[in-house]
PDB file of C-alpha atoms and ligand atoms in Angstrom:
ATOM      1  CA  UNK A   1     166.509  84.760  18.123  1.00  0.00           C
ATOM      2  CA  UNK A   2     163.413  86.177  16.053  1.00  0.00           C
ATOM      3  CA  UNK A   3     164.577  84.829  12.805  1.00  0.00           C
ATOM      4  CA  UNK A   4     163.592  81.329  13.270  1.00  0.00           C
ATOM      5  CA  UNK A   5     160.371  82.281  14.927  1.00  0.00           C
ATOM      6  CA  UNK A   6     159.652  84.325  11.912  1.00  0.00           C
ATOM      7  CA  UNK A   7     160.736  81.823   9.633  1.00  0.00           C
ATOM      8  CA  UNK A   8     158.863  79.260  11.701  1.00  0.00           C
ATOM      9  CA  UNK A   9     155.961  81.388  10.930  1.00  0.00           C
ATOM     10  CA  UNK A  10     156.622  82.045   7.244  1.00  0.00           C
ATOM     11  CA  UNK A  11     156.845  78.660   6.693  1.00  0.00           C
ATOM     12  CA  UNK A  12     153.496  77.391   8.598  1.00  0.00           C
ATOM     13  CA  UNK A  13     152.021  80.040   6.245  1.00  0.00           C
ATOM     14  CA  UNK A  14     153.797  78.700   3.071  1.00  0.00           C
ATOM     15  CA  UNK A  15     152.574  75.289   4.611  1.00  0.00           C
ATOM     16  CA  UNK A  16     148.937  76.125   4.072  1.00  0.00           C
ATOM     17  CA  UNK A  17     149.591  78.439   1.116  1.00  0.00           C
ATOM     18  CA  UNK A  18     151.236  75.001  -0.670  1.00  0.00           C
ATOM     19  CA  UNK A  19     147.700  72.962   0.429  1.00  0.00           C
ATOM     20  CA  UNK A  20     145.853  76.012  -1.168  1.00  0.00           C
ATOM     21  CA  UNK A  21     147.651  75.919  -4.800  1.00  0.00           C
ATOM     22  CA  UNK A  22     146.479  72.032  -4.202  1.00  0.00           C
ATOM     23  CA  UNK A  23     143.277  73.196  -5.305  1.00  0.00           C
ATOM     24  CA  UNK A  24     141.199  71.482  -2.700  1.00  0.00           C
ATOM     25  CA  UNK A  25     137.707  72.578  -1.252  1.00  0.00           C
ATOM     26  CA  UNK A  26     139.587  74.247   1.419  1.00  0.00           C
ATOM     27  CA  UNK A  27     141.857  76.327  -0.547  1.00  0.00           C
ATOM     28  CA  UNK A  28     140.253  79.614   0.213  1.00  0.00           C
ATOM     29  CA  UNK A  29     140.625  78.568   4.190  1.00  0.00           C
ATOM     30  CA  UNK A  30     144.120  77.524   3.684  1.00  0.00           C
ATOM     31  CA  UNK A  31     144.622  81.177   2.081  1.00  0.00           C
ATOM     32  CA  UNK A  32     143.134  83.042   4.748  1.00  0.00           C
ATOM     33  CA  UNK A  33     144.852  80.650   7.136  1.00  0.00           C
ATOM     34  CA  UNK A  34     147.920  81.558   5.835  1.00  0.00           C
ATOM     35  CA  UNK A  35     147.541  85.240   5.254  1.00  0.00           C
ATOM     36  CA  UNK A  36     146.427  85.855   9.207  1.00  0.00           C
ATOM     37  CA  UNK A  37     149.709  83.609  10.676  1.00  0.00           C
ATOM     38  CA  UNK A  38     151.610  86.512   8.295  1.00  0.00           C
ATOM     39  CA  UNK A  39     150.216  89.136   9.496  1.00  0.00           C
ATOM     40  CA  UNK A  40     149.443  88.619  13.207  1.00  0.00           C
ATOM     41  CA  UNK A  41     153.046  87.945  13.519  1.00  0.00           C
ATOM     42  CA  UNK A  42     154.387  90.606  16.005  1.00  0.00           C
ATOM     43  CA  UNK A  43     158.306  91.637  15.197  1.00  0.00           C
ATOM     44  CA  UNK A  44     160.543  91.519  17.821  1.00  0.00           C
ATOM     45  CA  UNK A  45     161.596  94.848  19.055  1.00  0.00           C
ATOM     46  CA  UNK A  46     165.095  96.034  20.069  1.00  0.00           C
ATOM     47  CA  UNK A  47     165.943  95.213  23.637  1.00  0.00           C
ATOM     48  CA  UNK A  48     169.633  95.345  24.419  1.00  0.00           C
ATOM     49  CA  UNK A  49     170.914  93.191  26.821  1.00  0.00           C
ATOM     50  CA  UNK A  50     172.635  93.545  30.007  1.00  0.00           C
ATOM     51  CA  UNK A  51     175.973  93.236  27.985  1.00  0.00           C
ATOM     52  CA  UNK A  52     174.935  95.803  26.458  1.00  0.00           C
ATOM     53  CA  UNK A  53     174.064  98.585  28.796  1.00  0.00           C
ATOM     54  CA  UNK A  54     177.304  97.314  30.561  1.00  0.00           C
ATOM     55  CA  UNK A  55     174.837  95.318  33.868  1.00  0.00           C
ATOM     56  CA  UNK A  56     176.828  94.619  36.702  1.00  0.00           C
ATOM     57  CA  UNK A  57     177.057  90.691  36.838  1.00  0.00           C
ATOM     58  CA  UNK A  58     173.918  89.309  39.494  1.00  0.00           C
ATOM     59  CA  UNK A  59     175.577  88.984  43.062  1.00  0.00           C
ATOM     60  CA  UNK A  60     174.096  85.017  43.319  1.00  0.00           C
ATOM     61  CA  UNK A  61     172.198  83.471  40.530  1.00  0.00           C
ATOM     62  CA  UNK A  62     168.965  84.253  39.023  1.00  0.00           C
ATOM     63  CA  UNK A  63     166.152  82.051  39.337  1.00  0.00           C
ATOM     64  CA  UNK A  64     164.005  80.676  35.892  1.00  0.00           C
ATOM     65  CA  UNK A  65     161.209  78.989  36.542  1.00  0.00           C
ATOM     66  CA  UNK A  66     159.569  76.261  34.324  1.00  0.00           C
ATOM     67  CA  UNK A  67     156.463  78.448  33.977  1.00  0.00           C
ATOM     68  CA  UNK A  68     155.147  80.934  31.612  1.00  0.00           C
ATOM     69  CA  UNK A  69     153.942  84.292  33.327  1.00  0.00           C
ATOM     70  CA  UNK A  70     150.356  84.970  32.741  1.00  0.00           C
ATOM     71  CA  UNK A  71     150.267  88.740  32.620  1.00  0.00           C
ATOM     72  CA  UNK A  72     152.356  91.713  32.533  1.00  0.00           C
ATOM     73  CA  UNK A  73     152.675  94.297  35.170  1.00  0.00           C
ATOM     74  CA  UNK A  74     153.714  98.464  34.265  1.00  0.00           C
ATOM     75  CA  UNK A  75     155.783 100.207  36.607  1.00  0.00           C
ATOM     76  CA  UNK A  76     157.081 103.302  36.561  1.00  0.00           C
ATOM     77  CA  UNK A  77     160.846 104.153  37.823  1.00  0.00           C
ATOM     78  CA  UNK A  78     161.224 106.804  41.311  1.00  0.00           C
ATOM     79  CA  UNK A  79     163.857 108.891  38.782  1.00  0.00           C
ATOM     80  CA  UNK A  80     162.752 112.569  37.525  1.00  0.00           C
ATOM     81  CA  UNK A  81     161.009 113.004  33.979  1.00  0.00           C
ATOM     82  CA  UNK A  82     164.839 113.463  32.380  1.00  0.00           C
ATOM     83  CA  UNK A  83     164.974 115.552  29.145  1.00  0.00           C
ATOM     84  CA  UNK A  84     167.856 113.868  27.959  1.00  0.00           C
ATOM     85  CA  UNK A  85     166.563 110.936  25.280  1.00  0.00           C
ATOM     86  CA  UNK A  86     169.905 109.378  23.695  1.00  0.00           C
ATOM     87  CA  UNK A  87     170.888 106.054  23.845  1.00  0.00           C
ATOM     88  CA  UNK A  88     173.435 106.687  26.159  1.00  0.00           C
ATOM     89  CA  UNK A  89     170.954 107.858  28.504  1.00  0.00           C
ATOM     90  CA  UNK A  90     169.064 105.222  28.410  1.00  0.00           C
ATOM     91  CA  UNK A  91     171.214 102.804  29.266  1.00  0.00           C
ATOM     92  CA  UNK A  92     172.719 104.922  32.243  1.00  0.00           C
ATOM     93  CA  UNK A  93     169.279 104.638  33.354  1.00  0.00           C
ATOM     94  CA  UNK A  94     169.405 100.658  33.678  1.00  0.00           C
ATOM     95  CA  UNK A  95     172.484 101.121  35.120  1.00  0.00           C
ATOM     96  CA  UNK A  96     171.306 103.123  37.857  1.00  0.00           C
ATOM     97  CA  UNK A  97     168.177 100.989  38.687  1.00  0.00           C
ATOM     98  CA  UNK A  98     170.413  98.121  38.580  1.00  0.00           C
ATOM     99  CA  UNK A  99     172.211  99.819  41.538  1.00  0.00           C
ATOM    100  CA  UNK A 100     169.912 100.801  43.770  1.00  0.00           C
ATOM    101  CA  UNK A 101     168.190  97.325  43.316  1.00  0.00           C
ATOM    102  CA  UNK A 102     171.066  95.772  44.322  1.00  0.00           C
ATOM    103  CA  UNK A 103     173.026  98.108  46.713  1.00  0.00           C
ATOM    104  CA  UNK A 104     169.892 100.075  48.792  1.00  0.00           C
ATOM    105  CA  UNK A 105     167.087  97.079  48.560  1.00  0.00           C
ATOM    106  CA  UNK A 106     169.882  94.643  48.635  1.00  0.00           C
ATOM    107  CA  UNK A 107     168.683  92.159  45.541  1.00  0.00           C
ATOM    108  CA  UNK A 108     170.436  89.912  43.500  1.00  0.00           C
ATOM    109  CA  UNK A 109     169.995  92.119  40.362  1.00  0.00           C
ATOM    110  CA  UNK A 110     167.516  94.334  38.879  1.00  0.00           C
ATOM    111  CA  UNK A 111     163.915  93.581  40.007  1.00  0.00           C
ATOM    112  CA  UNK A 112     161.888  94.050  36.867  1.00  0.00           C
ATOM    113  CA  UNK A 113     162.187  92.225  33.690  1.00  0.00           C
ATOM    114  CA  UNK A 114     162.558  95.051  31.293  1.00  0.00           C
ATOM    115  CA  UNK A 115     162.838  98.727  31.152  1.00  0.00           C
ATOM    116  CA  UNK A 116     161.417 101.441  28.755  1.00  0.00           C
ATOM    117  CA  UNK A 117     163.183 104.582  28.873  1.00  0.00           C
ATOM    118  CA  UNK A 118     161.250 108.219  27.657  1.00  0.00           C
ATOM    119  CA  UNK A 119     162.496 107.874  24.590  1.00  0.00           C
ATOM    120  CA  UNK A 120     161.510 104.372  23.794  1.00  0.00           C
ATOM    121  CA  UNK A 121     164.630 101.973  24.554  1.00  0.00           C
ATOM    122  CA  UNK A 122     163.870  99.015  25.736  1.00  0.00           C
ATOM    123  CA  UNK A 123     166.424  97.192  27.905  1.00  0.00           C
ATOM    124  CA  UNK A 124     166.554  93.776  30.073  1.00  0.00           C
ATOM    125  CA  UNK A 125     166.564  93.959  33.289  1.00  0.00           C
ATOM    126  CA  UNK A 126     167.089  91.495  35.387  1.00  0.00           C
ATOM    127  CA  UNK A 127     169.970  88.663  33.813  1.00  0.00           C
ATOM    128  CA  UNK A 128     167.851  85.756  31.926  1.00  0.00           C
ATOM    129  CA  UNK A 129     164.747  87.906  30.783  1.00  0.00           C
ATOM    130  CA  UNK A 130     165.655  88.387  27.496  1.00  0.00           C
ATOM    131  CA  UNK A 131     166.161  85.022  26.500  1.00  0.00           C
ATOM    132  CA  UNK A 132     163.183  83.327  28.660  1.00  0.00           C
ATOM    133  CA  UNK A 133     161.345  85.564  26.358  1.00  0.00           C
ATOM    134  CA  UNK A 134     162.480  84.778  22.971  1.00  0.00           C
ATOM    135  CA  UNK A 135     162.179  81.300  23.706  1.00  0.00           C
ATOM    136  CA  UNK A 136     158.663  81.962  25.086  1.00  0.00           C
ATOM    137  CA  UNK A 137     158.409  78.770  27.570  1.00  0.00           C
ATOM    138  CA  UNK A 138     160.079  79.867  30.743  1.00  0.00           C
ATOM    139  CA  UNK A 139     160.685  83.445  32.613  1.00  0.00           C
ATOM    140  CA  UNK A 140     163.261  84.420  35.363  1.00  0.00           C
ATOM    141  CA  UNK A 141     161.965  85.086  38.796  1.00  0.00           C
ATOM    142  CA  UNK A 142     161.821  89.051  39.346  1.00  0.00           C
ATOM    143  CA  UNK A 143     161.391  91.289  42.526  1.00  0.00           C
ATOM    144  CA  UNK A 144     158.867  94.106  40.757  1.00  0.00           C
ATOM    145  CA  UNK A 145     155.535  92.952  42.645  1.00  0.00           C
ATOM    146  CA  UNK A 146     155.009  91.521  45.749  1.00  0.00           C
ATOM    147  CA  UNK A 147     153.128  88.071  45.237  1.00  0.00           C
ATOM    148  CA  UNK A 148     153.231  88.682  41.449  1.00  0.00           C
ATOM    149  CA  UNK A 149     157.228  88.075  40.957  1.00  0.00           C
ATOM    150  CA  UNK A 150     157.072  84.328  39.983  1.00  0.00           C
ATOM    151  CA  UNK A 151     153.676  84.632  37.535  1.00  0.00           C
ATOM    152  CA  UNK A 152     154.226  88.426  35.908  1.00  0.00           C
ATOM    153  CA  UNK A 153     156.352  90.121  33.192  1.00  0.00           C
ATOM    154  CA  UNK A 154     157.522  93.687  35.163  1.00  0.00           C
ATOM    155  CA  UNK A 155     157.858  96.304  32.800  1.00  0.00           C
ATOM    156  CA  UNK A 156     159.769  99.382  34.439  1.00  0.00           C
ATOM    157  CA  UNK A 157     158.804 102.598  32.064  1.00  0.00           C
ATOM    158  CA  UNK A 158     161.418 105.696  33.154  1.00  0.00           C
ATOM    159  CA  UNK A 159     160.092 108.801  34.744  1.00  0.00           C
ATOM    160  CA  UNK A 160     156.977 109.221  37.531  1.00  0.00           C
ATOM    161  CA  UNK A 161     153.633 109.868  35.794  1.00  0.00           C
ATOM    162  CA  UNK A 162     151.483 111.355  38.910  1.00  0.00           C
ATOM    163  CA  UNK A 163     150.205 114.314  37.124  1.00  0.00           C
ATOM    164  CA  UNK A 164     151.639 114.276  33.954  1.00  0.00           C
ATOM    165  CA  UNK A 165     151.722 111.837  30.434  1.00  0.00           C
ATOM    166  CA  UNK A 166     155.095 109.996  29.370  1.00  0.00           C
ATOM    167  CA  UNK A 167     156.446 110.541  26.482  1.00  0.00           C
ATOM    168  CA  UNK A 168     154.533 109.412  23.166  1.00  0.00           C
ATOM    169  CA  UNK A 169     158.068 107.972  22.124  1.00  0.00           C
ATOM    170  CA  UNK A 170     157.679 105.723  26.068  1.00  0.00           C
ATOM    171  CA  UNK A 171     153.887 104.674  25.222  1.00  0.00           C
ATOM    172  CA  UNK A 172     154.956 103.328  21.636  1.00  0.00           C
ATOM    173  CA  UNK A 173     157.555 101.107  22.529  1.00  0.00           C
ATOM    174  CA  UNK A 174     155.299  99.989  25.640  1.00  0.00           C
ATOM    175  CA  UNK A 175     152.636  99.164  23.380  1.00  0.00           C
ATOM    176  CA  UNK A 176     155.661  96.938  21.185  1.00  0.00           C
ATOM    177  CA  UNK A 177     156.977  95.198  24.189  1.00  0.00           C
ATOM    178  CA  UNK A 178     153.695  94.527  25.702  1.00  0.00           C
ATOM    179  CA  UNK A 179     152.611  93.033  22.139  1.00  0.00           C
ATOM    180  CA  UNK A 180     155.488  91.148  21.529  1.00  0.00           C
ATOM    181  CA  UNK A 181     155.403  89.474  24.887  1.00  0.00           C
ATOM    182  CA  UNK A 182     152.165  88.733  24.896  1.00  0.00           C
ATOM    183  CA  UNK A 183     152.708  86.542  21.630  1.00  0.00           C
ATOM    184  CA  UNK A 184     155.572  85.251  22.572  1.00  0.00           C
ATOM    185  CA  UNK A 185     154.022  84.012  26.143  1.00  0.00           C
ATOM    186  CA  UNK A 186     150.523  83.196  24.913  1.00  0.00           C
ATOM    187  CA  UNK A 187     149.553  86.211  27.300  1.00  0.00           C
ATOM    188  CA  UNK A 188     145.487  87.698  26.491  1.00  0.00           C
ATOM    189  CA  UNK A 189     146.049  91.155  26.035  1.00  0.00           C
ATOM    190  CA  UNK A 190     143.190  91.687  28.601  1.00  0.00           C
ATOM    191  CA  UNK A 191     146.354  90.487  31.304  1.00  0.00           C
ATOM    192  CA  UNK A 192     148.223  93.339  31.207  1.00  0.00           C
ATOM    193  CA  UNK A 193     148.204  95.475  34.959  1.00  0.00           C
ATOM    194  CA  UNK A 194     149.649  98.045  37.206  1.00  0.00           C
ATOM    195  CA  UNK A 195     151.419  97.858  39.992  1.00  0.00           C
ATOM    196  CA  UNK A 196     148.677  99.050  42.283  1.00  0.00           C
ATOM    197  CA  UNK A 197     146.464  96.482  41.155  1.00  0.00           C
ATOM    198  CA  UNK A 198     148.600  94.225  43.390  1.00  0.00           C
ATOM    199  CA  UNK A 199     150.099  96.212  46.200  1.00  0.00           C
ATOM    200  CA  UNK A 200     149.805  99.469  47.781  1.00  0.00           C
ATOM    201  CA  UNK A 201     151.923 101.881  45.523  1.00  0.00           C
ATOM    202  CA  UNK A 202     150.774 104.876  43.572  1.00  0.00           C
ATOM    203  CA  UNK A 203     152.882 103.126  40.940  1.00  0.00           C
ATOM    204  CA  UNK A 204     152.548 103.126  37.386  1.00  0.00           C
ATOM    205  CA  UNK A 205     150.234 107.093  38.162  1.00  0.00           C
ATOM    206  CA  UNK A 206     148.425 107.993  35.227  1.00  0.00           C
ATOM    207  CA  UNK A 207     149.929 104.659  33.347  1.00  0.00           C
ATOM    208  CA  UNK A 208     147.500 103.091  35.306  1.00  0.00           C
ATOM    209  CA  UNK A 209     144.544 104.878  33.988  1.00  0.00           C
ATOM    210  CA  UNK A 210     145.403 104.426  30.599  1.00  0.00           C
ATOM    211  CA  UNK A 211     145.596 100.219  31.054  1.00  0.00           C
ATOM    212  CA  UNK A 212     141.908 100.195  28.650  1.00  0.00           C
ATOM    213  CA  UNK A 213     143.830 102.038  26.094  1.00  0.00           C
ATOM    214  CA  UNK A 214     147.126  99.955  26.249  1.00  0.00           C
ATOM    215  CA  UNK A 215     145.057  96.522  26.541  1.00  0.00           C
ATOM    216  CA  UNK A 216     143.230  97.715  23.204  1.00  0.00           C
ATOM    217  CA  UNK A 217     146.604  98.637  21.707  1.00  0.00           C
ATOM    218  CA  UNK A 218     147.823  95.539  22.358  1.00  0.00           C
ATOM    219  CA  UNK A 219     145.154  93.680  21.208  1.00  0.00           C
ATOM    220  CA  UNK A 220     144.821  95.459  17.596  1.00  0.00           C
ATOM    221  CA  UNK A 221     149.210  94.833  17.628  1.00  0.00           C
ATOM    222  CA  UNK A 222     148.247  91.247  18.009  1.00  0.00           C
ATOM    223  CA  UNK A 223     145.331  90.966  15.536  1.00  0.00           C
TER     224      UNK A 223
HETATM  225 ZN1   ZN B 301     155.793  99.661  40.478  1.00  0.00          ZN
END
């Protein structure tokens, strides 16, 4: 789904490139038009699916909504600070919020949108996310935030961070995600929060107090 975004991209930059080697007064404009669409462009990171981590199917349909979210929202998971960083792992993780979203708070599938393991997977979450996001123009209706769930991106990161730092591997791939779907959503990076900006939760711990750092990340990611 990133190719023809990229190649969208490419070619808008090609576009003005061409109107440059026109040799007009605005060729040097054109160039520097052309050379910032290039290399603002944010890649797509990997985010497997819920086919892939092997999701159990939603128990009644998700909702998308005809809106794009205007911020993003970090969470962090109740599960221990696990050691173990494969793959496999990873995925088990999803699987396992996926089940107690469903079978103890009784949702309709996974509450947040995507999930960031320690070791810097990124999964969906709930069934719809991924693709709302590549397209950029809707999102699916989540169950991370209270009065947040139809206008925010949740971002579940694995582990609890009360008195100690993830994982460098976790903050990289937050930084990525947060990047890429604030390009792909229009989102300022300035709109990126934590759950206890909106509700009464300790959630995302010391996330939260390094939101000036991520916002600046994300910024410099987008250019
Ligand atoms: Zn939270």
């Amino acid at each position: 789904m990133s190719v023809p975004l990229s190649r969208r991209s490419v070619l808008r930059g090609a576009v003005l490139l061409g109107a440059a080697a026109g040799g007009t007064a605005l060729t040097q404009l054109g160039d520097d038009r052309g050379a910032r669409a290039m290399t603002t462009q944010v890649d797509q990171p990997v985010i497997a699916n819920c086919a892939t981590w092997r999701a159990r199917p939603p128990s009644s349909a998700v909702t998308v909504l005809q809106n794009r979210p205007n911020k993003i929202i970090v969470h962090h998971t109740a599960f221990p600070n696990s050691t173990d960083y494969s793959l496999a792992h990873a995925y088990q993780n999803s699987r396992d919020i996926q089940n107690l979203h469903m079978d103890t708070n009784g949702w309709l599938d996974s509450g947040q949108h995507f999930t960031n393991s320690r070791a810097g997977y990124l999964t969906e979450g709930r069934h719809g996310s991924l693709y709302a996001l590549l397209h950029g123009q809707t999102m699916v209706q989540g169950a991370h935030c209270v009065g947040q769930n139809s206008q925010a991106i949740g971002i579940e990161n694995e582990g609890i961070y009360l008195d100690v730092q993830p994982p460098q591997a976790l903050w990289d791939s937050l930084v990525l995600f947060c990047a890429f779907t604030c390009q792909q959503y229009a989102i300022p990076a300035t709109e990126i929060y934590g759950h206890k900006d909106f509700n009464s939760t300790q959630c995302p711990g010391l996330l939260h107090d390094r939101l000036p750092e991520l916002r600046s990340a994300v910024a410099a990611r987008l250019g």
